[in-house]
Amino acid sequence: MQGKSPYRKKKYVQETIELVAKERAFLTKELRSLGFTVFGSDTNFILARLPLTLLTTSKSHLVGSSLTDRLAKEHGILLRNCANFSGLDNSYFRIAVRNHAENIALIDALKKVP
């Protein structure tokens, strides 16, 4: 942004805010349709929790780590496991709001991971 006029900088910032808001709403809707619990956000990150169906299994303590490992290895997608956040466990994830193509790739990958 160096060398840009103040107007162009302001326009870029406004366009970025609008993109993040639009994509955050899209991701929230799609994650909820997959059974994730999604917590409200006004930032470019979303806090989500695994679907309850995955949390009620005898191996639910392994599911969060398995999900992040599989997404990374099989799809090149990184999610931030929140197990070391105070009050959270490995069923919680911080998900970055990205551009639409990358958000669709995440949702498609999540649909393939049981």
mmCIF file of C-alpha atoms in Angstrom, residues 12-87:
data_model
loop_
_atom_site.group_PDB
_atom_site.id
_atom_site.type_symbol
_atom_site.label_atom_id
_atom_site.label_comp_id
_atom_site.label_asym_id
_atom_site.label_seq_id
_atom_site.Cartn_x
_atom_site.Cartn_y
_atom_site.Cartn_z
ATOM 1 C CA TYR A 12 -8.927 -1.044 0.114
ATOM 2 C CA VAL A 13 -9.620 -1.177 3.857
ATOM 3 C CA GLN A 14 -13.385 -0.884 3.271
ATOM 4 C CA GLU A 15 -13.332 -3.607 0.590
ATOM 5 C CA THR A 16 -11.362 -5.888 2.917
ATOM 6 C CA ILE A 17 -13.801 -5.333 5.790
ATOM 7 C CA GLU A 18 -16.725 -6.146 3.478
ATOM 8 C CA LEU A 19 -15.013 -9.276 2.108
ATOM 9 C CA VAL A 20 -14.232 -10.581 5.596
ATOM 10 C CA ALA A 21 -17.805 -9.974 6.751
ATOM 11 C CA LYS A 22 -19.267 -11.723 3.693
ATOM 12 C CA GLU A 23 -16.914 -14.710 3.915
ATOM 13 C CA ARG A 24 -17.301 -14.983 7.707
ATOM 14 C CA ALA A 25 -21.076 -15.273 7.220
ATOM 15 C CA PHE A 26 -20.562 -17.879 4.488
ATOM 16 C CA LEU A 27 -18.174 -19.957 6.621
ATOM 17 C CA THR A 28 -20.428 -19.707 9.656
ATOM 18 C CA LYS A 29 -23.430 -20.949 7.677
ATOM 19 C CA GLU A 30 -21.495 -23.804 6.060
ATOM 20 C CA LEU A 31 -19.805 -24.925 9.283
ATOM 21 C CA ARG A 32 -23.143 -24.949 11.100
ATOM 22 C CA SER A 33 -24.662 -27.014 8.282
ATOM 23 C CA LEU A 34 -21.921 -29.591 8.953
ATOM 24 C CA GLY A 35 -22.878 -29.686 12.634
ATOM 25 C CA PHE A 36 -20.125 -27.461 14.040
ATOM 26 C CA THR A 37 -20.961 -25.065 16.830
ATOM 27 C CA VAL A 38 -19.802 -21.630 15.651
ATOM 28 C CA PHE A 39 -19.339 -18.760 18.075
ATOM 29 C CA GLY A 40 -19.995 -15.163 17.091
ATOM 30 C CA SER A 41 -17.101 -13.136 15.731
ATOM 31 C CA ASP A 42 -16.389 -9.663 14.436
ATOM 32 C CA THR A 43 -12.858 -10.550 13.327
ATOM 33 C CA ASN A 44 -11.205 -12.474 10.504
ATOM 34 C CA PHE A 45 -11.201 -15.625 12.669
ATOM 35 C CA ILE A 46 -14.009 -17.952 13.688
ATOM 36 C CA LEU A 47 -14.077 -20.089 16.821
ATOM 37 C CA ALA A 48 -15.809 -23.375 16.115
ATOM 38 C CA ARG A 49 -16.371 -26.620 17.986
ATOM 39 C CA LEU A 50 -16.615 -30.090 16.527
ATOM 40 C CA PRO A 51 -20.086 -31.479 15.818
ATOM 41 C CA LEU A 52 -21.716 -33.081 18.843
ATOM 42 C CA THR A 53 -21.952 -36.383 16.969
ATOM 43 C CA LEU A 54 -18.152 -36.553 17.001
ATOM 44 C CA LEU A 55 -17.913 -35.504 20.645
ATOM 45 C CA THR A 56 -20.087 -38.320 21.958
ATOM 46 C CA THR A 57 -17.837 -41.175 20.839
ATOM 47 C CA SER A 58 -15.507 -43.082 23.165
ATOM 48 C CA LYS A 59 -12.512 -41.648 21.282
ATOM 49 C CA SER A 60 -13.729 -38.053 21.149
ATOM 50 C CA HIS A 61 -10.538 -36.840 22.860
ATOM 51 C CA LEU A 62 -8.632 -37.885 19.724
ATOM 52 C CA VAL A 63 -10.984 -36.417 17.141
ATOM 53 C CA GLY A 64 -9.745 -32.812 17.265
ATOM 54 C CA SER A 65 -6.107 -33.740 16.746
ATOM 55 C CA SER A 66 -7.023 -36.249 14.065
ATOM 56 C CA LEU A 67 -9.047 -33.645 12.179
ATOM 57 C CA THR A 68 -6.249 -31.074 12.129
ATOM 58 C CA ASP A 69 -3.701 -33.728 11.126
ATOM 59 C CA ARG A 70 -5.834 -35.055 8.274
ATOM 60 C CA LEU A 71 -6.713 -31.628 6.917
ATOM 61 C CA ALA A 72 -3.025 -30.690 6.916
ATOM 62 C CA LYS A 73 -1.742 -33.924 5.379
ATOM 63 C CA GLU A 74 -4.490 -34.639 2.885
ATOM 64 C CA HIS A 75 -5.590 -31.132 1.879
ATOM 65 C CA GLY A 76 -2.813 -28.726 2.902
ATOM 66 C CA ILE A 77 -5.267 -26.856 5.136
ATOM 67 C CA LEU A 78 -4.216 -25.691 8.588
ATOM 68 C CA LEU A 79 -6.676 -25.134 11.434
ATOM 69 C CA ARG A 80 -5.573 -23.832 14.815
ATOM 70 C CA ASN A 81 -6.452 -26.367 17.487
ATOM 71 C CA CYS A 82 -7.403 -24.474 20.650
ATOM 72 C CA ALA A 83 -6.529 -27.199 23.177
ATOM 73 C CA ASN A 84 -3.989 -24.935 24.860
ATOM 74 C CA PHE A 85 -6.386 -21.978 25.142
ATOM 75 C CA SER A 86 -7.639 -21.459 28.694
ATOM 76 C CA GLY A 87 -11.062 -23.073 29.126
#
